[in-house]
Every structure is written in C-alpha cells, then in structure tokens.
Amino acid sequence: MTISYTTLLSSATALLLPFRGCRRWVAFSQIVRLEGIGNYTTCVFADGSRLLVALTIKRLHDRMPPGAFLRLHRKHLVNRVYVAVSQPDEYWLRLTNGDRVAVARRRAEMVSRSRSVGE
C-alpha cells in the first residue's frame, strides 16, 4: 500500500502546518479561517492565536476535508462552523470570533447555497 505525501500532511481530523523550521498538527475544528498573503498563509485559530505558514492557501485547501471549509475569495478560506452571519448580497460574512471576511462576487451565490444546505 502506498501513502501519498498529501495524506501524510493531513488526516481526517488534523492538518500538519510547517512554520519556522518546525511542524505542528492542528485539528481542523480549531481553524477559524485562512488568509492568503502571496506564497504564505495566515492561520487564525479558535483561541485567537495566529500562525504564518509557508504554504499557499491553495495547497492548504487541497489538504482540507471536502465541504468543511468555504473558499470565499482568492485570499480567504473559512471553516463553515465559525460562520455567524451571512450577507452574501453585501459580499461579506461575519465569523463567530468577530472577523468580517469579504466574499468574491463570483462566489456569493455558491456561499449562499452552501450556507442554506449546512444550516
């Protein structure tokens, strides 16, 4: 049996995040949102802490469980569990930690559909 490299970097419940020469396993349930900044991504956690990771948001999104996170914008990926208020017509979401995240106009309808299915 062969195990792919991507499988080693994520499991059903956690994600391996590389930072400053170290690695840290983080449960998906603890990740509130990811914000892409060029070739780096800022991870915002439920406890309010942040971690800058040396991976693009796309590479991290590929390691996430399907349907657990919403890609709102080319720079934003949010855990649907932490979405408090959805205003896709106004192109933003409010998260339970108080963050307000932009929704791309092209993705507003998809976000609206996925929120109504997930509720």
XYZ file of C-alpha atoms in Angstrom:
119
model
C 0.000 0.000 0.000
C 1.351 3.401 -0.950
C 0.615 6.526 1.061
C 0.773 9.819 -0.802
C 2.710 12.796 0.536
C -0.550 14.778 0.853
C -2.014 12.034 3.047
C 0.954 12.386 5.381
C 0.309 16.129 5.672
C -3.326 15.773 6.673
C -5.585 13.265 8.314
C -9.347 13.070 8.761
C -9.172 15.415 11.750
C -5.918 17.386 11.597
C -3.521 19.237 9.334
C 0.272 19.424 9.521
C 1.383 23.064 9.337
C 5.044 23.915 8.596
C 6.419 27.113 10.132
C 9.873 28.453 11.113
C 11.615 25.133 10.551
C 9.079 23.240 12.693
C 5.807 21.443 12.093
C 2.615 21.398 14.137
C -0.512 19.237 13.886
C -3.688 21.335 14.199
C -7.232 19.982 14.379
C -9.480 21.269 11.578
C -12.031 22.198 14.234
C -9.547 24.710 15.711
C -9.000 26.580 12.439
C -11.393 29.534 12.059
C -10.038 30.885 8.796
C -7.051 31.053 6.480
C -5.898 34.227 4.752
C -3.527 34.007 1.816
C -0.673 36.504 1.551
C 1.325 35.676 -1.571
C 3.130 32.371 -1.022
C 2.252 32.427 2.694
C -0.950 31.875 4.629
C -2.028 33.240 7.989
C -3.962 30.684 10.010
C -6.402 32.126 12.557
C -7.362 29.727 15.345
C -10.362 29.493 17.671
C -8.284 30.606 20.677
C -7.403 33.869 18.869
C -3.824 32.932 18.039
C -2.373 33.256 14.546
C 0.338 31.380 12.706
C 2.089 32.343 9.467
C 2.633 29.220 7.351
C 4.990 28.908 4.372
C 2.348 27.387 2.067
C -0.141 28.926 -0.329
C -3.828 28.923 0.536
C -4.484 26.613 -2.427
C -2.059 23.967 -1.139
C -3.714 24.090 2.281
C -7.202 23.980 0.731
C -6.226 20.814 -1.154
C -5.474 19.170 2.222
C -8.810 20.120 3.814
C -11.769 17.749 4.067
C -14.245 18.399 1.230
C -17.070 20.729 2.219
C -15.717 21.682 5.651
C -14.234 24.996 4.501
C -15.665 27.669 2.200
C -13.433 29.402 -0.363
C -14.875 32.915 -0.235
C -12.246 34.764 -2.163
C -8.843 34.082 -3.643
C -7.414 35.184 -0.292
C -9.942 33.722 2.167
C -10.902 30.235 3.263
C -13.208 29.877 6.294
C -14.369 26.997 8.425
C -18.146 26.858 7.904
C -18.625 26.013 11.610
C -17.469 29.529 12.552
C -19.753 31.488 10.196
C -22.128 33.563 12.352
C -23.842 35.930 9.908
C -24.049 35.504 6.160
C -24.674 38.556 3.974
C -23.718 37.283 0.517
C -25.756 40.037 -1.183
C -23.470 42.530 0.545
C -20.420 40.339 -0.170
C -19.217 39.639 3.364
C -19.502 37.103 6.183
C -19.192 37.719 9.917
C -17.437 34.959 11.844
C -18.063 33.925 15.447
C -14.718 35.443 16.506
C -15.870 38.859 15.201
C -13.853 38.853 11.972
C -15.566 40.182 8.870
C -14.434 38.451 5.680
C -15.021 39.540 2.091
C -16.884 37.265 -0.322
C -15.982 37.468 -4.002
C -18.930 38.498 -6.164
C -18.474 35.413 -8.324
C -18.708 33.167 -5.257
C -21.613 34.875 -3.447
C -24.266 32.564 -4.877
C -22.231 29.450 -4.042
C -21.732 30.695 -0.465
C -25.449 31.408 -0.123
C -26.371 27.910 -1.360
C -23.825 26.153 0.826
C -24.908 28.085 3.944
C -28.561 27.144 3.470
C -27.625 23.473 2.967
C -25.290 23.474 6.013
C -27.796 25.068 8.423
